[in-house]
Tab-separated table of C-alpha atoms in Angstrom:
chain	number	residue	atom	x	y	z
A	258	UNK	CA	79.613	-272.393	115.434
A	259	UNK	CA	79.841	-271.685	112.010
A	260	UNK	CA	76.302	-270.705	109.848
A	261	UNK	CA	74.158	-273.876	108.760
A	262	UNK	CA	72.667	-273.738	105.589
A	263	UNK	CA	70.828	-275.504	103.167
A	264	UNK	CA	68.979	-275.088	100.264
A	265	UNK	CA	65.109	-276.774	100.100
A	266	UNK	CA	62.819	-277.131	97.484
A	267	UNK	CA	59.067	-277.540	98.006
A	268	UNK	CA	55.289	-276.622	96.413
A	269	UNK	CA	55.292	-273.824	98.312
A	270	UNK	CA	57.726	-271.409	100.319
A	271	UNK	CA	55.787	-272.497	103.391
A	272	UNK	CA	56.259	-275.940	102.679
A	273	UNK	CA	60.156	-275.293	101.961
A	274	UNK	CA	60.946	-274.141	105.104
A	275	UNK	CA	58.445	-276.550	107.053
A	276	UNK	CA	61.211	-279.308	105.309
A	277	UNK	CA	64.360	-277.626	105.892
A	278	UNK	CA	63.567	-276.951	109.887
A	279	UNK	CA	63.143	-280.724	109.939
A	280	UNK	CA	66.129	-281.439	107.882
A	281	UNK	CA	68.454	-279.302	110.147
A	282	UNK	CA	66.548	-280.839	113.125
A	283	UNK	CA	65.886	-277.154	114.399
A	284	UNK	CA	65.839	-276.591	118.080
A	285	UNK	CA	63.432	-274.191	120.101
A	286	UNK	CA	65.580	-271.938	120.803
A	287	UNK	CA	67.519	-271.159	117.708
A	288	UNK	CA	66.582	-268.584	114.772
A	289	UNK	CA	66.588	-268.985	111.618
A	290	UNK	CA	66.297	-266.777	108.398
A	291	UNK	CA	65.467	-267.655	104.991
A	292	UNK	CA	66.211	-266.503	101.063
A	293	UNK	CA	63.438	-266.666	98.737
A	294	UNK	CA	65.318	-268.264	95.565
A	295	UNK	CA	62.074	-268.833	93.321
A	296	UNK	CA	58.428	-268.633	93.945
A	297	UNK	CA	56.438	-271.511	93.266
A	298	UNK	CA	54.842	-270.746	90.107
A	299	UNK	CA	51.556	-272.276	89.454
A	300	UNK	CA	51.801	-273.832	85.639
A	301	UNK	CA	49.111	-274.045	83.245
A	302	UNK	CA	46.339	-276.686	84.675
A	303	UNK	CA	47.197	-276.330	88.252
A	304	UNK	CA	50.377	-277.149	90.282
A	305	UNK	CA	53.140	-278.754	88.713
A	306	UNK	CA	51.848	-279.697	85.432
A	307	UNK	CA	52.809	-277.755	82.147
A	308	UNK	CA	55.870	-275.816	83.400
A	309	UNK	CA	54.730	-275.572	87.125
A	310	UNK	CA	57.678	-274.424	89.280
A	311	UNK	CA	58.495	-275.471	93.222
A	312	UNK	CA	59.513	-272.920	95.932
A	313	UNK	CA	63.158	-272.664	96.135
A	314	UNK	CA	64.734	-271.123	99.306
A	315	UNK	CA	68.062	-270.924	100.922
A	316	UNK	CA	67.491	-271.641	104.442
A	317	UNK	CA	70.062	-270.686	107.377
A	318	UNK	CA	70.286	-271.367	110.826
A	319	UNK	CA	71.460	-267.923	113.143
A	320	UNK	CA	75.011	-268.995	114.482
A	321	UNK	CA	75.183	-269.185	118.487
A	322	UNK	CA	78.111	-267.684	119.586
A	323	UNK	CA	78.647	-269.002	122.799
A	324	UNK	CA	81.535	-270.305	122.293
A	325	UNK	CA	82.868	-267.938	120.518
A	326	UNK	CA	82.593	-266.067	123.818
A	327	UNK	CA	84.055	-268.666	125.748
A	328	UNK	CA	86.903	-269.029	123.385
A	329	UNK	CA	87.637	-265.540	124.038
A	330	UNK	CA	87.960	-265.326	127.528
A	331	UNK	CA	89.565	-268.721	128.142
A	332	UNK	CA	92.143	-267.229	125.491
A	333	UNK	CA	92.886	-264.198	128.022
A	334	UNK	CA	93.003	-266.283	130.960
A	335	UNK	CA	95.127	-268.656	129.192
A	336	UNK	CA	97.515	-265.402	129.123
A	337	UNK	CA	98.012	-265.390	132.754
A	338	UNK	CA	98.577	-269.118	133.299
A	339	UNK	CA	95.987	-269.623	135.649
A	340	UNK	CA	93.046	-273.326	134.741
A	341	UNK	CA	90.968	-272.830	137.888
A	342	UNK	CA	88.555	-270.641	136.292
A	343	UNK	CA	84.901	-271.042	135.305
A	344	UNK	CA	83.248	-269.361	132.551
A	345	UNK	CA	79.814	-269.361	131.633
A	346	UNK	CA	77.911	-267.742	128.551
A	347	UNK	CA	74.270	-267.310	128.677
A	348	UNK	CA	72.495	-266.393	125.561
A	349	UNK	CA	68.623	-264.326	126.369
A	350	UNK	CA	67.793	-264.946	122.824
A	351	UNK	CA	67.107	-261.771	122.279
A	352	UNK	CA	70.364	-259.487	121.767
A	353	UNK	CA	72.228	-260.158	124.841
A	354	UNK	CA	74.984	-262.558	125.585
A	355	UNK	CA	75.836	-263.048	129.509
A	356	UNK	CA	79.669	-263.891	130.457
A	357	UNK	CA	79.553	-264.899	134.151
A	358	UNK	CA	83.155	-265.872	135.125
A	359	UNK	CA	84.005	-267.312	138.226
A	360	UNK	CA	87.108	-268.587	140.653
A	361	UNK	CA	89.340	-267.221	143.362
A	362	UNK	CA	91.435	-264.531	143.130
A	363	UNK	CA	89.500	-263.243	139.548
A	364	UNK	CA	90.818	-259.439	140.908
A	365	UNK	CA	92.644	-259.244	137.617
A	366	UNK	CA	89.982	-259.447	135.178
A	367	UNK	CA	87.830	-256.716	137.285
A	368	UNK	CA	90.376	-253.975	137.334
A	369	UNK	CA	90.162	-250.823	138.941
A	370	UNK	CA	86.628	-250.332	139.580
A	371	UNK	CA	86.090	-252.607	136.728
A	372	UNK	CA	88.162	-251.094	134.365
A	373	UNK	CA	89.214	-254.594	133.025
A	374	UNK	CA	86.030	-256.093	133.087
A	375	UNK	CA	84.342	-253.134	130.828
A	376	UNK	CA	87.146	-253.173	128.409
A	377	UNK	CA	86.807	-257.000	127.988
A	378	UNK	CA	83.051	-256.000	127.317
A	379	UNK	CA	83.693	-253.507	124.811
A	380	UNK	CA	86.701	-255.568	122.531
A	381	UNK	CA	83.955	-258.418	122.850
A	382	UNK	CA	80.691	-256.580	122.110
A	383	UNK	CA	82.922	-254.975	118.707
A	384	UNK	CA	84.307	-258.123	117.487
A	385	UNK	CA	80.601	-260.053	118.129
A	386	UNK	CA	79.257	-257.045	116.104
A	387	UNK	CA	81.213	-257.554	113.503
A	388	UNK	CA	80.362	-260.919	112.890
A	389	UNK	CA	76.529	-260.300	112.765
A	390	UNK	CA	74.077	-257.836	111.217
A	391	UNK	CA	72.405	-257.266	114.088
A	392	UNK	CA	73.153	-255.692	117.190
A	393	UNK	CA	74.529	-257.626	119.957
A	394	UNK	CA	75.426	-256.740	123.448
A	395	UNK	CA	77.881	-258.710	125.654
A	396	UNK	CA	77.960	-258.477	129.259
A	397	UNK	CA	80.888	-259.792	131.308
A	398	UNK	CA	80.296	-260.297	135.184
A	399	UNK	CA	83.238	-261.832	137.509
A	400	UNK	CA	82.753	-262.940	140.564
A	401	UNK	CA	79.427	-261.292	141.130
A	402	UNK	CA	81.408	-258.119	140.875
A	403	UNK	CA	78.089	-256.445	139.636
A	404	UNK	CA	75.795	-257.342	141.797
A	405	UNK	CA	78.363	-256.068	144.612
A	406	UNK	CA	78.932	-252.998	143.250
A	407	UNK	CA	75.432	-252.632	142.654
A	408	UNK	CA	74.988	-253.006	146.400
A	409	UNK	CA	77.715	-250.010	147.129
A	410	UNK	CA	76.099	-247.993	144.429
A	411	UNK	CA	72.708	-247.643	146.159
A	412	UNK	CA	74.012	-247.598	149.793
A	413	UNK	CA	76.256	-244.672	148.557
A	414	UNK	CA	73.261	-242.948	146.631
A	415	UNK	CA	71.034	-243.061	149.329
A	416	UNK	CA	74.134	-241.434	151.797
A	417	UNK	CA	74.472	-238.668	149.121
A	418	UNK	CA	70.623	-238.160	148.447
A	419	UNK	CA	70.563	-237.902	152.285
A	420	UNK	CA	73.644	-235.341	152.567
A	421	UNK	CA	72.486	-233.193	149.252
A	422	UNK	CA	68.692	-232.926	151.472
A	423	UNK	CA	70.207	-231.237	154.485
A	424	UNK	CA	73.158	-229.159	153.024
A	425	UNK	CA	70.289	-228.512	149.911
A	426	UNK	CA	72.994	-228.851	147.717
A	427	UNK	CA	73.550	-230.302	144.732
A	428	UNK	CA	76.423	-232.996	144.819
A	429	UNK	CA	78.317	-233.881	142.097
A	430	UNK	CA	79.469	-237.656	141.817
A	431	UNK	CA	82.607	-238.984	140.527
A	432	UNK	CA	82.521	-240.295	136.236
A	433	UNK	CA	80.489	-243.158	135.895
A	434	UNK	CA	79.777	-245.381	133.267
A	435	UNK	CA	76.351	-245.977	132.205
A	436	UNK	CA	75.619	-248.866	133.946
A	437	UNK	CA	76.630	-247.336	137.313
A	438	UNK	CA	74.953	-243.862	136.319
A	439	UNK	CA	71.574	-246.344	135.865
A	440	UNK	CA	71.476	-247.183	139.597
A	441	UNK	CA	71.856	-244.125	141.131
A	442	UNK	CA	69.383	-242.919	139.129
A	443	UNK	CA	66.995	-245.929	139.558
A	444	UNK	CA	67.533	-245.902	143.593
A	445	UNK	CA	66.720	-242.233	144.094
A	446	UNK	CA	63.350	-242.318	141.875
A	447	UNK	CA	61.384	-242.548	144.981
A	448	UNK	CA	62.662	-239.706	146.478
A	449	UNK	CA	60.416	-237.138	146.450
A	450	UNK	CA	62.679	-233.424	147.502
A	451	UNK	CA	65.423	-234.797	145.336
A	452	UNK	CA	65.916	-235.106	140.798
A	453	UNK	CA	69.066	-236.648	139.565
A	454	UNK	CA	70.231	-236.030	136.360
A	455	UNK	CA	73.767	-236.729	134.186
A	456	UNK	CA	75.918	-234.356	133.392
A	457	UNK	CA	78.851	-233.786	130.673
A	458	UNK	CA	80.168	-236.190	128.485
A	459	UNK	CA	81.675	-239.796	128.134
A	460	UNK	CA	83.608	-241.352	129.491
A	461	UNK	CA	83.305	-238.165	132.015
A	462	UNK	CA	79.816	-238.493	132.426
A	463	UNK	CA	78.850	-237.425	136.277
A	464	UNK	CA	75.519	-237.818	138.072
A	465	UNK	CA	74.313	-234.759	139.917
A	466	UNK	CA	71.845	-235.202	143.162
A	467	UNK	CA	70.240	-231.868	143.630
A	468	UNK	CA	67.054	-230.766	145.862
A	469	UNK	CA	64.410	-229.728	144.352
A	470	UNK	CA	64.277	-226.664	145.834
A	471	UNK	CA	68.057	-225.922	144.837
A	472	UNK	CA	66.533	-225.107	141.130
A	473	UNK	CA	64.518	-221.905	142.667
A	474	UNK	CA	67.881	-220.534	145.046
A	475	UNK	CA	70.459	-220.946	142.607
A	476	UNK	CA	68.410	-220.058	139.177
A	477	UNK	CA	71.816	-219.091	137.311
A	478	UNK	CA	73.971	-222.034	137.615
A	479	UNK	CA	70.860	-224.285	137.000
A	480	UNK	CA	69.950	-222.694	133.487
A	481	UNK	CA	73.249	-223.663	131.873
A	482	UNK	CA	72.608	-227.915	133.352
A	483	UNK	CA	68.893	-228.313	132.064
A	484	UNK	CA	70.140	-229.114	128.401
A	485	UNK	CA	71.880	-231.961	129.741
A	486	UNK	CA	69.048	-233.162	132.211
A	487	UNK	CA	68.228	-236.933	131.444
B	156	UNK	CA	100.880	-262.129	125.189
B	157	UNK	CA	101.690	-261.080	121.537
B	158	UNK	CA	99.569	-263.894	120.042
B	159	UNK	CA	96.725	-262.558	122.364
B	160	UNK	CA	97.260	-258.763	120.877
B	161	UNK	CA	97.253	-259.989	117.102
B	162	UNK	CA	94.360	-262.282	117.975
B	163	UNK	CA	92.044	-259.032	119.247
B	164	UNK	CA	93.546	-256.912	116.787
B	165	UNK	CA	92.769	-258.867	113.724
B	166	UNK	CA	89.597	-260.041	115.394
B	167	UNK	CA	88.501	-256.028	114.940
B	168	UNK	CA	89.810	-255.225	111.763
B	169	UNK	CA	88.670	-255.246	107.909
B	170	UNK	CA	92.024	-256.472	107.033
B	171	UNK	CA	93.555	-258.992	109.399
B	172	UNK	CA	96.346	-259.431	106.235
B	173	UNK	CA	97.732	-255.803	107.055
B	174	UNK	CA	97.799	-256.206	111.046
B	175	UNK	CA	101.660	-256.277	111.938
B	176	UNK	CA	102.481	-256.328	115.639
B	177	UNK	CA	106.797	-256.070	116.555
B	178	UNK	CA	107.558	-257.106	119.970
B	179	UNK	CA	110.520	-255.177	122.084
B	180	UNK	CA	111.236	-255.741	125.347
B	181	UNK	CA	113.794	-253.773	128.168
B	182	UNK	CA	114.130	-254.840	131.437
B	183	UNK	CA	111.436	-255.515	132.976
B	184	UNK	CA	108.697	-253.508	129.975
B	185	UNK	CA	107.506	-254.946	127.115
B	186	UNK	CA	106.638	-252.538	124.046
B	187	UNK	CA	104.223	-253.293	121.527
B	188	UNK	CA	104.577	-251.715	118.151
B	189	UNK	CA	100.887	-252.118	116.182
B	190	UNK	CA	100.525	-251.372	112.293
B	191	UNK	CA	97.410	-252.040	110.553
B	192	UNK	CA	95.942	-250.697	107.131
B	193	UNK	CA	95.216	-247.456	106.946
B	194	UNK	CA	91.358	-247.997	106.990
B	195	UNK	CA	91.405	-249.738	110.190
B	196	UNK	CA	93.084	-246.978	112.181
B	197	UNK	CA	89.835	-245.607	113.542
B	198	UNK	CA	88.844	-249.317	114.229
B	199	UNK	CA	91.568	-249.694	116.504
B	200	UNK	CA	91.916	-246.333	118.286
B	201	UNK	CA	87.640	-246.466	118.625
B	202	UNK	CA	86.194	-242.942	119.630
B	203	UNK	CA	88.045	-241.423	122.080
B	204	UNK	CA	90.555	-243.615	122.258
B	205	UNK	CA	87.945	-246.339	123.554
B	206	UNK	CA	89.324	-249.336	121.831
B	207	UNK	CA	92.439	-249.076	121.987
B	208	UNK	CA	92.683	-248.109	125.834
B	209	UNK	CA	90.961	-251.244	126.512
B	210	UNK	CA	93.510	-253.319	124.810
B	211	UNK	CA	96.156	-251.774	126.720
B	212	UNK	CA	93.792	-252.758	129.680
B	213	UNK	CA	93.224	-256.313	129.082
B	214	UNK	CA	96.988	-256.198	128.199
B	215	UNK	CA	97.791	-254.779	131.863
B	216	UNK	CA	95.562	-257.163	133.566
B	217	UNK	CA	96.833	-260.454	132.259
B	218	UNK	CA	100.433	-259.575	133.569
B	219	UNK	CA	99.619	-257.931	136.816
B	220	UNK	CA	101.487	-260.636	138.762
B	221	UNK	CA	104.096	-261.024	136.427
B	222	UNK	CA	105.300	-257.192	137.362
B	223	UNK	CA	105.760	-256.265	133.831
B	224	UNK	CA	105.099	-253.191	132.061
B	225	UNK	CA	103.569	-253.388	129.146
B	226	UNK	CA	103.542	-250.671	126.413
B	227	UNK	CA	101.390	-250.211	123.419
B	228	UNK	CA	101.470	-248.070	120.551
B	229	UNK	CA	100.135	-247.665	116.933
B	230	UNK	CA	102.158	-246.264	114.345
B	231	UNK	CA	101.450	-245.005	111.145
């Protein structure tokens, strides 16, 4: 967990930090960063001779936080009393950290549409940001809950896309976050007579379904939505 | 449950010294009183009240089968 560092010296920078990824025994998959602490200086009459100075550099391994993650969650679960529960953090070495929890009756941590689950996100995502410089984003998944609600999402879309069509109205959809917002939008692409866009602000946030044709027929109404059109 | 809330809490803010966290409870509720330093106010609350409704989330969801109530506010 917490930061490795060491501090290498070596003719040159390159050479430093060849030394200190063998010292630390650096895996493939972790990052590392480095401090320049002094240039190797060539002396008078080549390297090292007459005041010649090595490459200095501070050399620090990126911290992991999986189980920071894990920490977290167990901590909440711990709450409730409940030890049959399986957590798992996944790391895409990039930005992302994956939280997959699993176990019967996980209702709890999903919430109300999810309402649990996103706010774990969001305390998670703030206090992981706070550790590092860079941007991280957590994702918490129970039980598959996504993938499920992924399924809903597009056989609801493609109801609505179907209804907005025929009536050729456009049908306003309940807030959304942005996740679910993404799939309607992603599973009505194809459709040809039909543009979805989103539509006021969070955590209100709706997707609209509208015809095509709906833009011509009801000119007024449309002007004041285009600014929000994404 | 309160060592959860001061965990989170001082997890978020810039000064975990000033996070102070009273614990009241009536019945069957349970009322949280939160205080943290004045800089960290906006931490906590989070824009539009993002933050801090998710506490009071997680908060709800870890005693849904105890059928408790739990109540959180931050004072000033």
């Amino acid at each position: 967990m917490e930061k490795r560092v060491i501090e290498v010296t070596g003719k040159s920078v390159e050479e430093a930090v060849e030394i200190a990824k063998k010292t630390l025994e650096l895996k493939e998959n972790e990052k590392y960063e480095y401090e320049v602490l002094n240039e190797e200086t060539k002396g008078f009459l080549g390297i090292g001779f007459l005041g010649g100075k090595k490459a200095r550099i501070r050399f620090t391994i990126k911290p992991k936080y999986e189980n920071y993650l894990t920490k977290w969650i167990e901590e909440i679960i711990d709450c409730t009393g409940r030890t049959d529960v399986e957590v798992k953090v996944r790391h895409d070495n990039r930005n992302k950290y994956f939280i997959d929890i699993n176990g019967e009756n996980l209702g709890f941590l999903i919430g109300r549409r999810g309402a649990a689950m996103y706010a774990i996100e969001h305390l998670l995502s703030l206090m992981l940001n706070k550790k590092t410089d860079s941007l991280v984003r957590v994702k918490v998944n129970v039980s598959k809950f996504k993938q499920e609600r992924q399924k809903d999402l597009e056989e609801m879309a493609i109801r609505l896309a179907e209804k907005a069509a025929s009536t050729k109205k456009a049908i306003f959809l309940r807030p959304m976050n942005s996740f679910e917002r993404k799939i309607i939008h992603k599973t009505l692409k194809t459709y040809r007579n039909l543009y979805t866009y989103s539509k006021g602000a969070e955590p209100n946030r709706k997707v609209v379904i509208s015809p095509k044709d709906f833009k011509k027929k009801f000119n007024k109404e449309q002007t004041q939505t285009t600014g929000d059109v994404h | 449950m309160k060592k959860l809330l001061n965990n989170i809490v001082t997890a978020l803010v810039d000064n975990p010294a000033d996070v102070n966290i009273t614990e009241s409870s009536e019945g069957n509720s349970l009322a949280f009183e939160l205080r943290v330093h004045s800089d960290d106010v906006g931490k906590v609350i989070g824009k539009k009240g993002r933050t801090i409704n998710a506490i009071r989330t997680v908060l709800k969801a870890v005693t849904l089968d105890k059928d408790t109530k739990v109540m959180l506010e931050l004072l000033q």
